[in-house]
mmCIF file of C-alpha atoms in Angstrom:
data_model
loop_
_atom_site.group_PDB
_atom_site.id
_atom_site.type_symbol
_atom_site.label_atom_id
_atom_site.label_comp_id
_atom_site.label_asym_id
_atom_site.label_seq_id
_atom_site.Cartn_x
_atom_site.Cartn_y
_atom_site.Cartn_z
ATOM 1 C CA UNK A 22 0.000 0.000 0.000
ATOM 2 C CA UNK A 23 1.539 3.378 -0.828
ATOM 3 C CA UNK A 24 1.515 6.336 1.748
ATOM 4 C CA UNK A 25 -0.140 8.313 -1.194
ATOM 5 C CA UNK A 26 -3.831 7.991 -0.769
ATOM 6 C CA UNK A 27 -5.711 9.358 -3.829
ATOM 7 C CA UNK A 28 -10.127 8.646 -4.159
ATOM 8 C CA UNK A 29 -11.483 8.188 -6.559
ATOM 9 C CA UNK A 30 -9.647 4.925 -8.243
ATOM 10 C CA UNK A 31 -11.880 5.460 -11.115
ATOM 11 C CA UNK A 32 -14.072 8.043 -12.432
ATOM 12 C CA UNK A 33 -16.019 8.454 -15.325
ATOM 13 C CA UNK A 34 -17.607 12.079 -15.895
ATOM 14 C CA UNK A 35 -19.383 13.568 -19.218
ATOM 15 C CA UNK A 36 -17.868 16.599 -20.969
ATOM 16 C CA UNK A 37 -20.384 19.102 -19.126
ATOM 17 C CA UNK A 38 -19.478 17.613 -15.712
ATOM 18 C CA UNK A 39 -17.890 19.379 -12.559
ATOM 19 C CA UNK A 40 -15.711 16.757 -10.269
ATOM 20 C CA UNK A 41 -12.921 16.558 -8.222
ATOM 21 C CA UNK A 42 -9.701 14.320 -7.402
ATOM 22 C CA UNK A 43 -8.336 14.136 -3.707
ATOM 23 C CA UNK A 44 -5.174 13.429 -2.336
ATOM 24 C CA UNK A 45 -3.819 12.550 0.640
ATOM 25 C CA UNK A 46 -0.867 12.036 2.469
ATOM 26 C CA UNK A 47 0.103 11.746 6.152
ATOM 27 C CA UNK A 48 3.764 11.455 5.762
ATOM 28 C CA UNK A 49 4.368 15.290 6.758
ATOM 29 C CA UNK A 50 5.718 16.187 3.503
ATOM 30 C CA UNK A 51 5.338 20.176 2.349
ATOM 31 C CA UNK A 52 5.773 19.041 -1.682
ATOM 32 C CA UNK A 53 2.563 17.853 -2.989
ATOM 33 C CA UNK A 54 2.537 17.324 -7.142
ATOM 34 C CA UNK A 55 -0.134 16.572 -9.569
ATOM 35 C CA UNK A 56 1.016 14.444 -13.123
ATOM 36 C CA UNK A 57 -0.828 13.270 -15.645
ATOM 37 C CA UNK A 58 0.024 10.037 -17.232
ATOM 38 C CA UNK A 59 -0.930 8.512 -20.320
ATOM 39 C CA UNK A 60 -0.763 4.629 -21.495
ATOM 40 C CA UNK A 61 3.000 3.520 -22.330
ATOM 41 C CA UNK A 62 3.725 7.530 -21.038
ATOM 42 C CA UNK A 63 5.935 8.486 -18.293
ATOM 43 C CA UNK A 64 3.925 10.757 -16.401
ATOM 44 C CA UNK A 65 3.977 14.549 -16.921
ATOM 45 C CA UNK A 66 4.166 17.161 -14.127
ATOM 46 C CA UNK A 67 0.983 19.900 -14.235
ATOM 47 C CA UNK A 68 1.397 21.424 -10.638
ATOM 48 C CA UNK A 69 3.909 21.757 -7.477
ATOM 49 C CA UNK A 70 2.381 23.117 -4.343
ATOM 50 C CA UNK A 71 5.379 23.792 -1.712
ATOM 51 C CA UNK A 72 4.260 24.653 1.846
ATOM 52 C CA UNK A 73 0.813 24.923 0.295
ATOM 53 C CA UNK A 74 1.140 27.398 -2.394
ATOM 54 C CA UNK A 75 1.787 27.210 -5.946
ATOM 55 C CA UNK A 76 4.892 26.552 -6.825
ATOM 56 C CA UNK A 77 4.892 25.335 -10.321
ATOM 57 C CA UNK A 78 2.210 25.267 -12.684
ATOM 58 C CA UNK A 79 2.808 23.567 -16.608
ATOM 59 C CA UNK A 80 1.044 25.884 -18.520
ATOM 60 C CA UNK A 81 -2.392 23.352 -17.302
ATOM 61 C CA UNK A 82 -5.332 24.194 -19.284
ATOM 62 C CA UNK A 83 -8.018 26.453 -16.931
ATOM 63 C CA UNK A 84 -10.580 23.602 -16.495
ATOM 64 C CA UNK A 85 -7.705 21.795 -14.285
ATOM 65 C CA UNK A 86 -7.983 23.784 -11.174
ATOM 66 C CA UNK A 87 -5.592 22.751 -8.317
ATOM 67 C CA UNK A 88 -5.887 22.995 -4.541
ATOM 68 C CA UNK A 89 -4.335 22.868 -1.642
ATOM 69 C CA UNK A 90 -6.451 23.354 1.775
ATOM 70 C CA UNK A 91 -3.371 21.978 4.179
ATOM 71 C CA UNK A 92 -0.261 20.434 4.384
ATOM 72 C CA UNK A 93 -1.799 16.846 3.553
ATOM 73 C CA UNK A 94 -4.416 17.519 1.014
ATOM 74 C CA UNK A 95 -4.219 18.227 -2.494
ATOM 75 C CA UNK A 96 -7.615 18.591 -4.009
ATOM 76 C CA UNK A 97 -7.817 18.924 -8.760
ATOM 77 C CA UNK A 98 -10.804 20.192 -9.652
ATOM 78 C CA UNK A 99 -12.312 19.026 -13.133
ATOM 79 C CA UNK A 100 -14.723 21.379 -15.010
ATOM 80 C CA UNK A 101 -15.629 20.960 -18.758
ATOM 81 C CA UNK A 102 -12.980 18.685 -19.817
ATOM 82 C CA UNK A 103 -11.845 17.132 -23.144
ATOM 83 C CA UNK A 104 -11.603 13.352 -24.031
ATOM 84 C CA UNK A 105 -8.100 14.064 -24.924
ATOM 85 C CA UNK A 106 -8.001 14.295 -20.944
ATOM 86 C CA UNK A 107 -8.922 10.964 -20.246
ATOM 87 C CA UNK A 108 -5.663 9.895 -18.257
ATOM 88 C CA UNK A 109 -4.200 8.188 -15.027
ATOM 89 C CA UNK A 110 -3.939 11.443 -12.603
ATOM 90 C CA UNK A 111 -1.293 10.471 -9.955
ATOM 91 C CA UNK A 112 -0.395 12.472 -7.006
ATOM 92 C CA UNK A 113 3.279 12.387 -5.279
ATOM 93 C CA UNK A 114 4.826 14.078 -2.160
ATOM 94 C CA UNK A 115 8.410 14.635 -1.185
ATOM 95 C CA UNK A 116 9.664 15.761 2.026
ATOM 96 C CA UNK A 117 10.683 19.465 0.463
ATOM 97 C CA UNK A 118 10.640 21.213 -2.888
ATOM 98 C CA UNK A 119 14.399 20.766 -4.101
ATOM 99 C CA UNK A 120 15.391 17.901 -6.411
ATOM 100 C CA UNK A 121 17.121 15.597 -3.462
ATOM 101 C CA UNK A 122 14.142 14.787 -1.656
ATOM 102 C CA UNK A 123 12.493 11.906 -3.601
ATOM 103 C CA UNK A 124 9.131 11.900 -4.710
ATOM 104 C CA UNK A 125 6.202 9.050 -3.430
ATOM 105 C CA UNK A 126 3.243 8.296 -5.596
ATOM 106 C CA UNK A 127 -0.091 7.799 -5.451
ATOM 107 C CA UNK A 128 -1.886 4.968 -7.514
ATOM 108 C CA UNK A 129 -3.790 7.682 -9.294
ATOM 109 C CA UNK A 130 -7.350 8.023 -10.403
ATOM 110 C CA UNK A 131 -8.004 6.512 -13.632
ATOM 111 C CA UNK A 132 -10.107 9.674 -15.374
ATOM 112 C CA UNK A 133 -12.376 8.263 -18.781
ATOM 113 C CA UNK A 134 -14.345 11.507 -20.613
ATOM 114 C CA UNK A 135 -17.326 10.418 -22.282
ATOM 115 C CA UNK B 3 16.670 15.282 -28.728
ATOM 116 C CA UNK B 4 15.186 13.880 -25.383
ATOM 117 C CA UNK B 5 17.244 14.678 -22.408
ATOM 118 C CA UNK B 6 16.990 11.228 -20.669
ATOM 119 C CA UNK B 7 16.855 8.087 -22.833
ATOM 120 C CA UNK B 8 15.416 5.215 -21.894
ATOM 121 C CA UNK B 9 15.034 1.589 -24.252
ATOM 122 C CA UNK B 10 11.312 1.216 -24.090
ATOM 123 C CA UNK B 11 11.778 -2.773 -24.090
ATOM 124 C CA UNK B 12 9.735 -4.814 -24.414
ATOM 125 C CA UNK B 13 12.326 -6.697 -22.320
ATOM 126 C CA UNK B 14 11.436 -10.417 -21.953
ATOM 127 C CA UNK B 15 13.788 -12.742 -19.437
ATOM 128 C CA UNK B 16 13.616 -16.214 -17.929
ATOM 129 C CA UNK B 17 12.634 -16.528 -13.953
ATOM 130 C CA UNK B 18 15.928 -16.129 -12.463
ATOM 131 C CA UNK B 19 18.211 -14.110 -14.888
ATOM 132 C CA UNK B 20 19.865 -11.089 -14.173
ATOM 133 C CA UNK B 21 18.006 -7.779 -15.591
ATOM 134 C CA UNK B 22 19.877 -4.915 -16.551
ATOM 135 C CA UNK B 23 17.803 -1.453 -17.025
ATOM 136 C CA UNK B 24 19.862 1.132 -18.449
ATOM 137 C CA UNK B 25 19.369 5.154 -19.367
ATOM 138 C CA UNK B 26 21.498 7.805 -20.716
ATOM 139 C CA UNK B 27 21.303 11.494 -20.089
ATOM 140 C CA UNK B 28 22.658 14.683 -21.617
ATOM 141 C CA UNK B 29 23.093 17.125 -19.105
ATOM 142 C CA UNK B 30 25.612 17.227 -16.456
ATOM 143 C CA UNK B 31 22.932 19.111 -14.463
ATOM 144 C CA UNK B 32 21.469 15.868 -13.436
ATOM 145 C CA UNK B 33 22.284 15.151 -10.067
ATOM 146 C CA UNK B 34 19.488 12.881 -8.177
ATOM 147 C CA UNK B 35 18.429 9.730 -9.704
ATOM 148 C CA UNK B 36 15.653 7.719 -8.873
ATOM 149 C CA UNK B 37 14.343 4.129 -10.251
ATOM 150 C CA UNK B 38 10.307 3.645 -10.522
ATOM 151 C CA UNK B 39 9.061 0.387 -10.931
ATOM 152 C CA UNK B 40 5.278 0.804 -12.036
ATOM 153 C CA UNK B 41 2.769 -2.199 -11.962
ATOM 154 C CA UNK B 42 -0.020 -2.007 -14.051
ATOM 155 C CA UNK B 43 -2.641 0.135 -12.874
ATOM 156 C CA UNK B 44 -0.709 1.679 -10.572
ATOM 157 C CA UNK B 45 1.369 4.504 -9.373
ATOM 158 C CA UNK B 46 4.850 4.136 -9.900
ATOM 159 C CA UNK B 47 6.421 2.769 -6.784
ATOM 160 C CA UNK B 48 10.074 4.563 -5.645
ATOM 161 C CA UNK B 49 12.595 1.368 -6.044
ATOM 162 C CA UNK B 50 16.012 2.996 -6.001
ATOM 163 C CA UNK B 51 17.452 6.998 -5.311
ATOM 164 C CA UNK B 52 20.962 7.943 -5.332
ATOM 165 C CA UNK B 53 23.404 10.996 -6.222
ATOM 166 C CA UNK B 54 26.728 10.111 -6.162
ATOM 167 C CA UNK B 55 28.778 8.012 -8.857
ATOM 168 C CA UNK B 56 29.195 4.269 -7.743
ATOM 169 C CA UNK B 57 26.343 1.133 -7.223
ATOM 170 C CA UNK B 58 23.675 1.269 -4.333
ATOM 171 C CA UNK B 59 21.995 -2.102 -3.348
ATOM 172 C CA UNK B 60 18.623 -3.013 -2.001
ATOM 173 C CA UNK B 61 18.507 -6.899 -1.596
ATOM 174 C CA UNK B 62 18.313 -7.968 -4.996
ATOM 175 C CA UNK B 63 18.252 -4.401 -6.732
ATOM 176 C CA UNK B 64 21.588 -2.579 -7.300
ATOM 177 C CA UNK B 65 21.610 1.470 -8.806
ATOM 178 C CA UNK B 66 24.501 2.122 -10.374
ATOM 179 C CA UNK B 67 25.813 6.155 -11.343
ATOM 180 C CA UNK B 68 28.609 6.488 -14.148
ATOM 181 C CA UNK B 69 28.379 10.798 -13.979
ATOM 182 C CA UNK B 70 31.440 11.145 -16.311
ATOM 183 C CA UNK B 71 29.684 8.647 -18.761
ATOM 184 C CA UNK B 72 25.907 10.388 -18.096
ATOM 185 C CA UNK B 73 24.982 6.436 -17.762
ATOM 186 C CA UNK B 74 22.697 5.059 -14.986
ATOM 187 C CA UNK B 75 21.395 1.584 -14.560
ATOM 188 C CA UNK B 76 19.267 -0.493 -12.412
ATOM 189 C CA UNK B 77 20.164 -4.583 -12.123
ATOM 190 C CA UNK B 78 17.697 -7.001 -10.816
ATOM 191 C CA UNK B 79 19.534 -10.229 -9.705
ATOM 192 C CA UNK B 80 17.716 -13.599 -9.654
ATOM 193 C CA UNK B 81 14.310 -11.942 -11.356
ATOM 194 C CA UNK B 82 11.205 -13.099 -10.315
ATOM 195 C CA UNK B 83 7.876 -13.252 -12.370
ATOM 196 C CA UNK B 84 6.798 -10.504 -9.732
ATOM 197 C CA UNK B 85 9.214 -8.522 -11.225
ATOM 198 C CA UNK B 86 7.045 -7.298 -14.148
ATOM 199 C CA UNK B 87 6.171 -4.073 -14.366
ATOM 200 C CA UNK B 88 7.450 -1.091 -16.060
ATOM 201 C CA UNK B 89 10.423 0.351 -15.018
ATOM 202 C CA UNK B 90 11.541 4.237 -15.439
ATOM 203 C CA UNK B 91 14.548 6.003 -14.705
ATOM 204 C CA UNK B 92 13.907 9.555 -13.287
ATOM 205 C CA UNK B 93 16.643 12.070 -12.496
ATOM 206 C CA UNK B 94 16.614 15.988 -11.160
ATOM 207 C CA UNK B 95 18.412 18.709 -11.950
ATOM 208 C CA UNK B 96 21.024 20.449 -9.160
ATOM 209 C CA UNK B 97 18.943 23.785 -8.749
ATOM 210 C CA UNK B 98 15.356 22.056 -9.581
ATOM 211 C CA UNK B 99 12.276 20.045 -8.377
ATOM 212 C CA UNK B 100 10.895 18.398 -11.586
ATOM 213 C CA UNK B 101 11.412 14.892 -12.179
ATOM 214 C CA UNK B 102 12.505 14.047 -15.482
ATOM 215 C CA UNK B 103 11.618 10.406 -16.775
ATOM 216 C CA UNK B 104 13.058 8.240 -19.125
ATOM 217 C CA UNK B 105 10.149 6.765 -21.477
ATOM 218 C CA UNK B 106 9.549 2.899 -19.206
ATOM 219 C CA UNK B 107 11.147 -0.477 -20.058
ATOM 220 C CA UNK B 108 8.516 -2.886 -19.738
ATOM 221 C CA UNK B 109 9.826 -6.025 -18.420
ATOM 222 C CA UNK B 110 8.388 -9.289 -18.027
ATOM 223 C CA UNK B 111 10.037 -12.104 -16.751
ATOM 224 C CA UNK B 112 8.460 -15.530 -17.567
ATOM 225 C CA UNK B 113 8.285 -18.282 -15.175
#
């Protein structure tokens, strides 16, 4: 089991839909990141919160909204998305923001647009 | 070109051979380097990290660094059919936090 909780595991939403993935870890990491991943992909970064504030942010389409409401949640809101955004979502955490503290994932959310 | 290169495999070995997992980078900015092994349907898992030139075991998992060569490599002694997964190299940059991956060797090891 990883440390990396993430809900849903699977979620299926229509192009009109509002949702929203959550992410949780209890490890006391301040580095929380969203990727997206798709099939024979390595996964690609979209946002770095560090001590819960934006840190990074990939140039993420609008209708991916990120979150961060404390030091162990991560929330991505989902509003009006594309098929093309039908992905695995995986969260990670590292003890800090530079490059030497390993990130931990998440088993991700498997995301299908209808 | 890519900045980390990674064989995509498939890599297919008999129960009980040694596995060698190799990637090559281009920038001598790369400093941390991590190995992922990633099941299917899952997140990728945090096998291996290192930053210093030299081999790093874990029980039957040994890193190894070449920095003057820009060569890193993961071996897997006595594979099991467990082993199979997809495996990615991921390294980071001195000054920086983002991860960058190699594309995934998918291994599967065949009882």
């Amino acid at each position: 089991d990883t440390e990396v909780t993430q809900t849903p595991k699977h979620l299926v939403m229509g192009m009109t839909n509002k949702k929203s993935l959550k992410c949780e870890q209890h490890m006391g990491h301040r580095a929380m990141y969203w990727y997206k991943q798709k099939a024979k992909k390595p996964p690609e970064l979209m946002f770095v919160y560090s001590y819960e504030k934006l840190s990074i942010n990939e140039s993420v389409p609008s209708r991916f909204s990120p979150e961060c409401p404390n030091s162990s949640l991560l929330n991505l809101h989902l509003h009006a998305l594309q098929p093309e955004d039908s992905a695995l979502y995986l969260c990670a955490s590292s003890q800090d923001l530079p490059g030497f503290f390993p990130q931990h994932f998440g088993d991700g959310t498997r995301l299908s647009i209808l | 070109q890519k900045e980390v290169e990674q064989d995509p495999g498939p890599l297919s070995v008999p129960e009980g051979a040694i596995v060698s997992l190799n990637c090559t980078y281009s920038n001598s900015a790369f400093q941390y380097f991590m190995w992922y092994r990633q099941y299917s349907r899952k997140g990728p898992e945090l096998l291996m990290y290192t930053y210093s030139s030299g081999n790093k075991e874990d029980g039957r998992f040994t890193a190894q660094v070449d920095k003057s060569s820009k060569y890193i490599s993961l071996f897997i002694r006595d594979s099991q059919p467990s082993d199979s997964a997809t495996y990615l190299c991921a390294m980071v940059k001195t000054s920086g936090s983002r991860l960058t991956f190699g594309e995934g060797t998918q291994l599967t090891v065949n009882p």
